[in-house]
Short mmCIF file of C-alpha atoms in Angstrom, two decimals:
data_model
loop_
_atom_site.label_atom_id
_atom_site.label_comp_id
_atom_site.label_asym_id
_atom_site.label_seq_id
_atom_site.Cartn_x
_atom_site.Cartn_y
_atom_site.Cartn_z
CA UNK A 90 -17.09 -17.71 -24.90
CA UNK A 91 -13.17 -16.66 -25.19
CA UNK A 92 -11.13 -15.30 -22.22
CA UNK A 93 -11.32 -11.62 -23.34
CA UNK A 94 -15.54 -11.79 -23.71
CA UNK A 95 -15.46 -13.40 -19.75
CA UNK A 96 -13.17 -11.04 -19.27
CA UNK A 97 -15.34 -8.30 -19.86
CA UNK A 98 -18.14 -9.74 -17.56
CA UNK A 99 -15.78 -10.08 -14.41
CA UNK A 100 -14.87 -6.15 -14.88
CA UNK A 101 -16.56 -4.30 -11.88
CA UNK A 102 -17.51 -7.49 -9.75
CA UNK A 103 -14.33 -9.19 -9.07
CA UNK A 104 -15.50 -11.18 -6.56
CA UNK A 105 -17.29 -13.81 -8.26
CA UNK A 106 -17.92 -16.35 -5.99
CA UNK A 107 -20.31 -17.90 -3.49
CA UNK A 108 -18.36 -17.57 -0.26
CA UNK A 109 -14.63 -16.85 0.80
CA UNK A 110 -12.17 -19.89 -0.12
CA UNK A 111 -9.37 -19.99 2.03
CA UNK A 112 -7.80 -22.73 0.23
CA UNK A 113 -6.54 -20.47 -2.49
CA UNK A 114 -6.04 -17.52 -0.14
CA UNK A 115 -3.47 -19.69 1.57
CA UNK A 116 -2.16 -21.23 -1.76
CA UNK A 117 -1.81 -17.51 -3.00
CA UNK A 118 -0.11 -16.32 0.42
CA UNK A 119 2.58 -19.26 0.18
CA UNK A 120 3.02 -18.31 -3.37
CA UNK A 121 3.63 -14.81 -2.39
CA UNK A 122 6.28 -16.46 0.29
CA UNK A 123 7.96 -17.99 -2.52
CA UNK A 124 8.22 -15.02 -4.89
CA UNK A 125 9.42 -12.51 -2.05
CA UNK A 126 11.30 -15.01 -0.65
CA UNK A 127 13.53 -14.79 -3.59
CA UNK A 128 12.90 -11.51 -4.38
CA UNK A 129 15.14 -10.84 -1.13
CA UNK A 130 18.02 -12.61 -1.30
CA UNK A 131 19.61 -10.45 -4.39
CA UNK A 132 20.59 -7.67 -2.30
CA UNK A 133 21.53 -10.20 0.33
CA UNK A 134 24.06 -11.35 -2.44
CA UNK A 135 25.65 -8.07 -2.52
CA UNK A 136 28.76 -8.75 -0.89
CA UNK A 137 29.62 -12.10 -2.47
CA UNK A 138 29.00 -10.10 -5.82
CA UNK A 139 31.34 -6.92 -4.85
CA UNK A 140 34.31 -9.19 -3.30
CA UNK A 141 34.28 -11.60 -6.27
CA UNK A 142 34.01 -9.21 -8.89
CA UNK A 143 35.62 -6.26 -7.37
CA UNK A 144 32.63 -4.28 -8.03
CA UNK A 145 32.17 -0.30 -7.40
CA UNK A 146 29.35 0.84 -5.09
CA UNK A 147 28.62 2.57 -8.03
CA UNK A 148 28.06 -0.75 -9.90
CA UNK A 149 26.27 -2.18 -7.14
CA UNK A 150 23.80 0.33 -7.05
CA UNK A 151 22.60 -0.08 -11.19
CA UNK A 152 22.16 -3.57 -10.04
CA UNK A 153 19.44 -2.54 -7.97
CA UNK A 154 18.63 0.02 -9.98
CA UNK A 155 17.72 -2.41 -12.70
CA UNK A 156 16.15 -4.63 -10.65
CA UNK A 157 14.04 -2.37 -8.90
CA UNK A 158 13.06 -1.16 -12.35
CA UNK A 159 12.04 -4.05 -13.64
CA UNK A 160 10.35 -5.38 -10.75
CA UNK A 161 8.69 -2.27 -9.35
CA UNK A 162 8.12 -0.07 -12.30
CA UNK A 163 6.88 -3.03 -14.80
CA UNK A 164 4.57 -3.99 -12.29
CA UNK A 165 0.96 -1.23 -13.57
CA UNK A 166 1.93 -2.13 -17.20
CA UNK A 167 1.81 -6.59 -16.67
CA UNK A 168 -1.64 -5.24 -14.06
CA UNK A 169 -3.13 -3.48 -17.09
CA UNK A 170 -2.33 -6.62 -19.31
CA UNK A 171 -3.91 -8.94 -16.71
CA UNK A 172 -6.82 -6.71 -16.55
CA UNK A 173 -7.72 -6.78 -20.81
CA UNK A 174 -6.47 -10.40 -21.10
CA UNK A 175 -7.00 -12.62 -17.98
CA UNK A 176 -4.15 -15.21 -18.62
CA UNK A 177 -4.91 -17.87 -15.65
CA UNK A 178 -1.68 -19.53 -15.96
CA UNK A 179 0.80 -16.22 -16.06
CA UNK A 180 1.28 -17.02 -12.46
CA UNK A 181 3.37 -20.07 -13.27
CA UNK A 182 4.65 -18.59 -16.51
CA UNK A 183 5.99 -15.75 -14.68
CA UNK A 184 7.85 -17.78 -11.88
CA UNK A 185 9.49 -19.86 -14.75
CA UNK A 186 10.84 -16.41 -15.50
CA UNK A 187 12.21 -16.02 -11.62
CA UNK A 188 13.87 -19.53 -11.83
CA UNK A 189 15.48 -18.89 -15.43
CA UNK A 190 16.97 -15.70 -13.79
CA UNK A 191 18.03 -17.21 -10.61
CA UNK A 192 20.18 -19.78 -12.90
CA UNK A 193 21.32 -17.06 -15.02
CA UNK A 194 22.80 -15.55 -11.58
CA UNK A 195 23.98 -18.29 -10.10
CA UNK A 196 26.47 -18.81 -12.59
CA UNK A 197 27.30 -15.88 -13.99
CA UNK A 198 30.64 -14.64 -15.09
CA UNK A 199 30.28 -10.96 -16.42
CA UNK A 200 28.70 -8.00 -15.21
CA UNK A 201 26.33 -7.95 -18.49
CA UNK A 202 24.54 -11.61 -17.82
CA UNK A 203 24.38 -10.18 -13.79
CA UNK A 204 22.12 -7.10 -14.80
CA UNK A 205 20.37 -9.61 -17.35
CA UNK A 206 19.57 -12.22 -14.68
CA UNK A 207 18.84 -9.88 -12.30
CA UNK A 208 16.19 -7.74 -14.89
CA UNK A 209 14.83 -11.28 -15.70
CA UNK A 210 13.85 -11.83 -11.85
CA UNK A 211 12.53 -8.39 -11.56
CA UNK A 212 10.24 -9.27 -14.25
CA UNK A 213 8.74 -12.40 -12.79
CA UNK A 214 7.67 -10.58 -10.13
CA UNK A 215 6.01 -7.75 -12.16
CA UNK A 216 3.83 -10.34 -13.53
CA UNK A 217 2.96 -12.42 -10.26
CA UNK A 218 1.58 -9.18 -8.07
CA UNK A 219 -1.11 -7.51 -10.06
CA UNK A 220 -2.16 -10.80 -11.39
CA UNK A 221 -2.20 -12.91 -7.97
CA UNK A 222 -3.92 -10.00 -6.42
CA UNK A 223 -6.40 -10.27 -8.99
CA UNK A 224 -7.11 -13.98 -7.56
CA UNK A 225 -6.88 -13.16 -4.33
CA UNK A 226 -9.69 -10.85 -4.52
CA UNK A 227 -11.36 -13.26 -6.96
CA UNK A 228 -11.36 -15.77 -4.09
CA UNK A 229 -12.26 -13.37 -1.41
CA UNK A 230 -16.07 -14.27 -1.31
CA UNK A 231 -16.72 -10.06 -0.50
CA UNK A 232 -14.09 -10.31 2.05
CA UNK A 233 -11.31 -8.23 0.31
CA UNK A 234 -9.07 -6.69 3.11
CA UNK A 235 -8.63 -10.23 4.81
CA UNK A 236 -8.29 -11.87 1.75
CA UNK A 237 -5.72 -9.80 0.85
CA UNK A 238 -4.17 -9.38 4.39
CA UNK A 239 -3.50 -12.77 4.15
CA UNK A 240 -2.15 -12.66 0.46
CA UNK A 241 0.29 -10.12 1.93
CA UNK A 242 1.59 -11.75 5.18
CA UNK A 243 2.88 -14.16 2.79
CA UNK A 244 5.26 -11.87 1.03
CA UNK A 245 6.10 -10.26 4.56
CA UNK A 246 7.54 -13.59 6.12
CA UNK A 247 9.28 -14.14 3.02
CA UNK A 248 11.29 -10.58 2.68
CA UNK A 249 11.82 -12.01 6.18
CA UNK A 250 13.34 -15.22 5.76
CA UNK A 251 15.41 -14.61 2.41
CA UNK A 252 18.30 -12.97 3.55
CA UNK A 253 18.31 -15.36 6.78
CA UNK A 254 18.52 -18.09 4.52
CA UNK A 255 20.89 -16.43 1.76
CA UNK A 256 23.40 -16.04 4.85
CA UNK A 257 22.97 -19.81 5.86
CA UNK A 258 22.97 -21.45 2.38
CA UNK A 259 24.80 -19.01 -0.20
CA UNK A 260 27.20 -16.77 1.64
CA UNK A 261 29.00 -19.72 3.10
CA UNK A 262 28.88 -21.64 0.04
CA UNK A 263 29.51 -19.37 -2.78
CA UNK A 264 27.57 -17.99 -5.89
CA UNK A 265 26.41 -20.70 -7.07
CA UNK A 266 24.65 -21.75 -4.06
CA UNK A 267 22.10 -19.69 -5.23
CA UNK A 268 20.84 -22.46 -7.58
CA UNK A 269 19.48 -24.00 -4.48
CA UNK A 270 16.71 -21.26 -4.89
CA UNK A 271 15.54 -22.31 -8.31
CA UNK A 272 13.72 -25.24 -6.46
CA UNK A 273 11.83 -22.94 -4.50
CA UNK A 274 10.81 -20.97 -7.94
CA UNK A 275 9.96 -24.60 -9.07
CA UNK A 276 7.40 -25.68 -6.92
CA UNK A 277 6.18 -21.91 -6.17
CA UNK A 278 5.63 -22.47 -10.51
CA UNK A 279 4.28 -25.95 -9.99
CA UNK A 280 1.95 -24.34 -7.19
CA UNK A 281 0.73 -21.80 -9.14
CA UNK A 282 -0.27 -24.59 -11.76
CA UNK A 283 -3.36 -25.35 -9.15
CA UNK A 284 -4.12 -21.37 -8.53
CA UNK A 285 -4.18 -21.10 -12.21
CA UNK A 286 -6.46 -23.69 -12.68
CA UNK A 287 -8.92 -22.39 -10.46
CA UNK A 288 -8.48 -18.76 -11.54
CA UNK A 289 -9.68 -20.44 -15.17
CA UNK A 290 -12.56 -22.09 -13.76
CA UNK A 291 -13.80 -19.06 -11.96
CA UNK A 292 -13.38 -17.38 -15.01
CA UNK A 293 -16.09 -19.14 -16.98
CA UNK A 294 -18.06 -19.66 -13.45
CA UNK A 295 -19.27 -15.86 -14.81
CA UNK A 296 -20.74 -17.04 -17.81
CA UNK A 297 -23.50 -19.31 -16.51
CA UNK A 298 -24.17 -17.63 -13.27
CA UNK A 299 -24.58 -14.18 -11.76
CA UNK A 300 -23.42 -13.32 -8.27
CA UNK A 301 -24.50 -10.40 -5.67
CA UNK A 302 -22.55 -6.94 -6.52
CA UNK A 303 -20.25 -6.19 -3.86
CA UNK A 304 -21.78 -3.23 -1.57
CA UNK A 305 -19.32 -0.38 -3.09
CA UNK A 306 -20.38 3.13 -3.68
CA UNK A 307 -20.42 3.65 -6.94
CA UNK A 308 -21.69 7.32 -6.56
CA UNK A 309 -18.04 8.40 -6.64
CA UNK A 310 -16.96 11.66 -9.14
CA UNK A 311 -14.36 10.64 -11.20
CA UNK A 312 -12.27 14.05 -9.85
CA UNK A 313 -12.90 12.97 -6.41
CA UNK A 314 -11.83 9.44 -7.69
CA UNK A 315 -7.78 10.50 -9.03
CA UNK A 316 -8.07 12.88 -5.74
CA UNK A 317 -8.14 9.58 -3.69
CA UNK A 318 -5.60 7.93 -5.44
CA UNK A 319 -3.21 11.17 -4.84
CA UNK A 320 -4.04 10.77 -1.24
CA UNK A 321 -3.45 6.68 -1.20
CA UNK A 322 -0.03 7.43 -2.81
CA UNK A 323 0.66 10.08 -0.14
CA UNK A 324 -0.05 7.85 2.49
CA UNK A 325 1.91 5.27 0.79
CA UNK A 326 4.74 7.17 0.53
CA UNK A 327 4.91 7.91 4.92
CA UNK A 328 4.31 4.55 5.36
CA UNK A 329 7.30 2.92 3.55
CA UNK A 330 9.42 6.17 4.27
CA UNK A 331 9.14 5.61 7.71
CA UNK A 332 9.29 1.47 7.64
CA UNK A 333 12.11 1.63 5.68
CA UNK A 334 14.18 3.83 8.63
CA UNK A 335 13.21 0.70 10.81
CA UNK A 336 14.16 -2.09 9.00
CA UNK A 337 17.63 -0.60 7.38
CA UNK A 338 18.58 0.87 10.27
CA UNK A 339 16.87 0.09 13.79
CA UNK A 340 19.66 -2.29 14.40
CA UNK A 341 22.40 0.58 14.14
CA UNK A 342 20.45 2.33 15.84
CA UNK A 343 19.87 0.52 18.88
CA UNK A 344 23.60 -0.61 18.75
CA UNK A 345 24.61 3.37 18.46
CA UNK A 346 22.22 4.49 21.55
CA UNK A 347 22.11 1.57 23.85
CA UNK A 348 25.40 -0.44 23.03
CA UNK A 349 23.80 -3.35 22.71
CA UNK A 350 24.96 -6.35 20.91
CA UNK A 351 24.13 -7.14 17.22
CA UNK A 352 22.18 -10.31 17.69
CA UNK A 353 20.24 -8.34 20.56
CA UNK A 354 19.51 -5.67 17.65
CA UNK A 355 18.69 -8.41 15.27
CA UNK A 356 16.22 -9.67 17.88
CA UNK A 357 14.77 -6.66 18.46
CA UNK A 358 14.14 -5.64 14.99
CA UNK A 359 12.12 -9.15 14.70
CA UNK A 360 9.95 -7.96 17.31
CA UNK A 361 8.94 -5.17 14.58
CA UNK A 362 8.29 -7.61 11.76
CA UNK A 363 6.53 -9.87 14.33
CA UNK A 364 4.35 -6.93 15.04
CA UNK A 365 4.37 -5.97 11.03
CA UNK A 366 2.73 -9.65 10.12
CA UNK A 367 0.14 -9.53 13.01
CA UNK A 368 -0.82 -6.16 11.68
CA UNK A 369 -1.30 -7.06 8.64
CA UNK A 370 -3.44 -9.94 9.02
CA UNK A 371 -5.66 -7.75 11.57
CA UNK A 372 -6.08 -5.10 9.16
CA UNK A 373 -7.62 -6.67 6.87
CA UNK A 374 -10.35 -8.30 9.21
CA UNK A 375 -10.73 -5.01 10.60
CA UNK A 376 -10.95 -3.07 7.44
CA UNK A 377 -14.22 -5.69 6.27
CA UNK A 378 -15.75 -4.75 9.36
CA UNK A 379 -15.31 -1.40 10.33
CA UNK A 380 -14.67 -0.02 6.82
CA UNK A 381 -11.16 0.24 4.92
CA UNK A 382 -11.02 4.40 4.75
CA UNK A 383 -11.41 4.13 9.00
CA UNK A 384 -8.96 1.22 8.86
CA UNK A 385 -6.42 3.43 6.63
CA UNK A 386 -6.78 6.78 9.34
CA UNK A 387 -5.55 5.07 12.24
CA UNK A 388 -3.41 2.61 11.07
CA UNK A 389 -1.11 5.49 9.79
CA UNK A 390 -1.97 8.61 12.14
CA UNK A 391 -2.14 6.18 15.12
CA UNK A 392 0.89 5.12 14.88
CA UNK A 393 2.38 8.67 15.37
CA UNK A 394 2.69 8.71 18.67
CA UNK A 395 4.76 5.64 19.41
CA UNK A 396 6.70 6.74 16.29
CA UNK A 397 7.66 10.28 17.62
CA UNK A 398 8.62 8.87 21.19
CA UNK A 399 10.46 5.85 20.39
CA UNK A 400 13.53 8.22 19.56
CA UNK A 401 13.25 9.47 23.11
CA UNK A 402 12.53 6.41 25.06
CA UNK A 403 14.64 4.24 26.94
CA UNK A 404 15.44 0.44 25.52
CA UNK A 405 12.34 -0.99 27.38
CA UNK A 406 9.78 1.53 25.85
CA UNK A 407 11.53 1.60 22.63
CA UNK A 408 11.34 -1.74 21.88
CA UNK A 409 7.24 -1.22 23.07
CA UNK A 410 6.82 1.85 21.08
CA UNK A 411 8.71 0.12 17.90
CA UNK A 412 6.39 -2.54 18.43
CA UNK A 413 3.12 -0.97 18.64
CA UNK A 414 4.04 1.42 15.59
CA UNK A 415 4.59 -1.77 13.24
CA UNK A 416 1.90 -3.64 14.58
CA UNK A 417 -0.31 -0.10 13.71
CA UNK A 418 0.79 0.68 10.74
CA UNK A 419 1.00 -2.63 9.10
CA UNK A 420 -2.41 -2.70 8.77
CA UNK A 421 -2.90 -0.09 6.03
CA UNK A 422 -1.41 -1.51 3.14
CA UNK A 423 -4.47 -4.11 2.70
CA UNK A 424 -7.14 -1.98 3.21
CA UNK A 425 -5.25 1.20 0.75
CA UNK A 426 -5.17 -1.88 -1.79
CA UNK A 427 -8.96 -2.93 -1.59
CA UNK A 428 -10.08 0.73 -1.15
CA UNK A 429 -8.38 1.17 -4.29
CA UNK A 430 -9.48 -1.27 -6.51
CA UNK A 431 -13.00 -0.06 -4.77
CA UNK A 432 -12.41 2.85 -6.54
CA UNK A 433 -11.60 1.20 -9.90
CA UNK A 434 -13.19 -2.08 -9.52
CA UNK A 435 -12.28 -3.05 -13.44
CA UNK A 436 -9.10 -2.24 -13.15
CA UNK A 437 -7.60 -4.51 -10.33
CA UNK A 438 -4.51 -5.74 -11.89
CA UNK A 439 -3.54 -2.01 -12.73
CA UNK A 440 -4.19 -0.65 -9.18
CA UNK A 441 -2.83 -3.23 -7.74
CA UNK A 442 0.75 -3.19 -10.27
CA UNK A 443 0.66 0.55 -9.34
CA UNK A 444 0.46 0.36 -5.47
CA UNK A 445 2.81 -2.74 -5.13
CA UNK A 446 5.23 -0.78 -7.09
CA UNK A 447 5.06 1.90 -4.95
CA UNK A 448 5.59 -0.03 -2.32
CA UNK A 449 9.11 -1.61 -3.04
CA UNK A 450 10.05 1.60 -5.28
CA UNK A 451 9.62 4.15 -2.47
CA UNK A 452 10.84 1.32 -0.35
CA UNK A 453 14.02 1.87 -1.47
CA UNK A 454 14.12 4.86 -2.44
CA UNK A 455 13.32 5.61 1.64
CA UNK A 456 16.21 3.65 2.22
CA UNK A 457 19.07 5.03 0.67
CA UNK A 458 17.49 8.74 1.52
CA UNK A 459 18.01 7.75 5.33
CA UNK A 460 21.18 6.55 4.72
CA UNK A 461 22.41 9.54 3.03
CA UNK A 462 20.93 11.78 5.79
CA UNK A 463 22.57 9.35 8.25
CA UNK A 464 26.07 10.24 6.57
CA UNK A 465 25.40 13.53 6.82
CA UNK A 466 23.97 13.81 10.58
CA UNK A 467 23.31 10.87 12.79
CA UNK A 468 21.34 7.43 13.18
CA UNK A 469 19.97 8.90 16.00
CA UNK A 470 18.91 12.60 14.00
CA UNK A 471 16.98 10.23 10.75
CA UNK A 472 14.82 8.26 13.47
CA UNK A 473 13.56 11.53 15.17
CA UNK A 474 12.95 13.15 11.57
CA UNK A 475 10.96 9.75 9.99
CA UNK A 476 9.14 10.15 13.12
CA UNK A 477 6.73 12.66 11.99
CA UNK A 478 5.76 10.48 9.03
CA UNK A 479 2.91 8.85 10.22
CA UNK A 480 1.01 12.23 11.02
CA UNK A 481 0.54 12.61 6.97
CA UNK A 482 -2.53 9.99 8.02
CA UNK A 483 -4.74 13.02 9.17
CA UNK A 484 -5.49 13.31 5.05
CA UNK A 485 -6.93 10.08 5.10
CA UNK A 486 -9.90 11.56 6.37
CA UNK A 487 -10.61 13.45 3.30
CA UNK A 488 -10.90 9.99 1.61
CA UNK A 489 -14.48 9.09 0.28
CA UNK A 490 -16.30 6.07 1.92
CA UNK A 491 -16.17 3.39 -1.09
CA UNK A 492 -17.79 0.64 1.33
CA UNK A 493 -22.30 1.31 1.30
CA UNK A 494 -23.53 1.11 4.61
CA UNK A 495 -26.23 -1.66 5.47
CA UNK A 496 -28.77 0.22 6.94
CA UNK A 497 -31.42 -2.48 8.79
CA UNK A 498 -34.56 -1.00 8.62
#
C-alpha cells in the first residue's frame, strides 16, 4: 500500500499507537531546540548586519519581513501538504534547507543573497512545524497536550538560548561565525533521520492493525466548528500580544521604573521564561486530565490578575506577578493546539501550520505595535495597556468540549 492510501487511513485517528513513546517526544522536543534555536539568532544578527552594511532600519525591517513571511505564513500551506502526502523524511529534508541558508548568510556579500538566505531559513522551518507536530501527536499514545507540551518546551529553550549564544559566538567573531550554526542544522537533520524513520514505520503500523479511536466528540456542527477556530485565534492573538510586551520590553521596563541594572533586568526577565517552560510542560499534563477547553480558560483569563497589577507593584511583587502570569499563561498554547486538531482531526499538519504561524506572526507583529506605542507614550503606559489582554480568555468558555467524558457506570 503507497504513502497516500496509509495516508488516508491515519486521517481522523492520529494517534496510532499502543502507548505514549517518550523516546520520540524527546527526540522531537530537541529537534524543535535545534530549529528555534536557529530560528533566533537572525534577528540577533541585526546589528552586525546594519554596521557592516550600513543598512536602513527600513532595510532591516524587509529582512524580517521576508523571513517572517516565509517562515510564518508558509507554514498552513507545507501542514496541508504533510496532511495529503505524509513525507516521513521532510523533517530532515527541511533542516538541510535551514543549514543551506545559514551558509548562504554566513557569507554573504549583497543585500539580494541576505533576503535569499534568510527566505531559505524561513522555509525550513515552515516545513518542520506542521509536520513534527504531526509526529508528535502520532507518538502521543492519546496523550496529546503533554506530548505536545513537551514538543513545545523544546522550541521555548531554544528562542531562549539563540541569541545568548549568537552574542557569545558570532557578535564577537564576525558574520561568518554564523557557520558555526550549520552544525547544529546538521545533526538536528541527521536527528530527524531517526524521527523519520519511525514516523514511516508508524505509517504502515495502520495497515495491519487497528487501534482504539481517541475519545473526541465528534458531534461537533461544522458552524460551531470555524466558530471555535475564530475564538482559538482570538485567544491566540492576547496571548502573544501580551508575551511579546514582556519579552521585548520587560527589561526597559524594569530599568525605566526601578533603575535597576541591565544584567538584573536580564535576570529577571529569565525568571519569566523559567516560568514560560514550566507552564508549558504543566499544561499539557493538565489539559489530558482535566480537559484542554478548561485548561485554555484559565490559563489565559487567570493570568489577568497578576497581569493588570504587575504595572502597579513594587520590584518584589512584580517580579512575582511577572512570574505567575508566564507560568499561567504558558500553558495554553498546547492545549489550543490539540483542541484544535480535535476539531479537525484529519487535518493536523494544516491546524497546526496555521496556529504556529500565528504564533510567531502576531508575535511580531505584537512587538513592533508596543514599540511604536512606546515611542509615542511610555514603557511604563504599553505594560498597563497589554495588561488587559489576558481577560479576552472569558470567550474561551463559549468553546465546545471536544474531549467525551468517561462516564463509569
Amino acid at each position: 500500500m503507497n504513502i497516500k492510501a496509509i495516508s488516508s487511513k491515519l486521517k481522523g485517528n492520529p494517534t496510532m499507537v499502543e502507548g505514549t513513546v517518550y523516546s520520540m517526544l524527546v527526540i522531537c522536543s530537541i529537534s524543535h531546540f535545534l530549529n528555534d534555536m536557529i530560528q533566533s539568532i537572525i534577528p540577533a544578527i541585526y546589528p552586525i548586519m546594519k554596521d557592516k552594511f550600513n543598512y536602513s532600519f527600513a532595510q532591516i525591517g524587509i529582512i524580517t519581513l521576508v523571513f517572517q513571511m516565509t517562515s510564518s505564513i508558509l507554514q498552513p500551506f507545507t501542514g496541508f501538504y504533510a496532511d495529503k502526502h505524509p513525507r516521513p523524511y521532510a523533517l530532515s529534508v527541511g533542516m538541510c534547507f535551514t543549514l543551506i541558508g545559514l551558509l548562504l548568510l554566513a557569507f554573504a556579500e549583497n543585500y539580494f543573497i541576505i533576503l535569499l538566505a534568510v527566505s531559505v531559513v524561513g522555509f525550513g522551518s515552515s516545513i518542520f512545524h506542521p509536520t513534527a507536530s504531526l509526529v508528535t501527536q502520532l507518538a502521543s499514545g492519546g496523550k496529546k497536550s503533554l506530548a505536545q507540551s513537551i514538543f513545545q518546551v523544546g522550541g521555548n529553550g531554544g528562542s531562549a538560548v539563540g541569541p545568548l549564544l549568537a552574542a557569545i559566538i558570532i557578535l564577537p567573531f564576525g558574520q561568518h561565525a554564523i557557520s558555526w550554526f550549520a552544525l547544529a542544522a546538521l545533526l538536528a537533520a541527521i536527528i530527524m533521520i531517526r524521527l523519520g524513520t519511525w514516523y514511516r514505520t508508524k505509517l504502515s503500523y495502520v495497515v495491519t492493525h487497528q487501534s482504539a479511536q481517541p475519545l473526541i466528540n465528534h458531534d461537533i456542527s461544522r458552524r460551531t466548528k470555524y466558530g471555535a477556530l475564530l475564538i482559538l485565534i482570538l485567544l491566540i492573538f492576547s496571548k502573544y500580544f501580551y508575551t511579546a510586551c514582556i519579552t521585548s520590553y520587560f527589561t526597559f521596563f524594569l530599568i525605566d521604573k526601578f533603575g535597576v541594572s541591565v544584567q538584573t533586568s536580564q535576570l529577571c526577565l529569565f525568571v519569566f521564561l523559567l516560568a514560560f517552560a514550566i507552564g508549558t510542560v504543566a499544561g499539557g499534563m493538565l489539559g489530558d486530565k482535566f480537559g484542554r477547553k478548561y485548561v485554555i480558560w484559565f490559563s489565559i483569563l487567570g493570568a489577568a490578575p497578576f497581569a493588570i497589577a504587575m504595572p502597579f507593584a513594587n520590584l518584589t511583587w512584580t517580579i512575582i506577578c511577572t512570574f505567575l502570569s508566564g507560568l499561567i499563561i504558558a500553558s495554553a498554547f498546547s492545549s489550543i493546539v490539540v483542541y484544535a486538531t480535535d476539531l479537525m482531526p484529519d487535518k493536523v499538519g494544516l491546524i497546526a501550520g496555521i496556529f504556529f504561524g500565528l504564533m510567531f506572526g502576531l508575535g511580531g507583529l505584537g512587538s513592533a505595535f508596543f514599540g511604536w506605542l512606546a515611542d509615542k507614550t511610555s514603557i511604563e503606559y504599553i505594560f498597563q495597556v497589554s495588561a488587559f489582554l489576558p481577560l479576552l480568555g472569558i470567550i474561551a468558555g463559549l468553546l465546545p468540549n471536544t474531549q467525551k467524558v468517561n462516564r463509569r457506570k
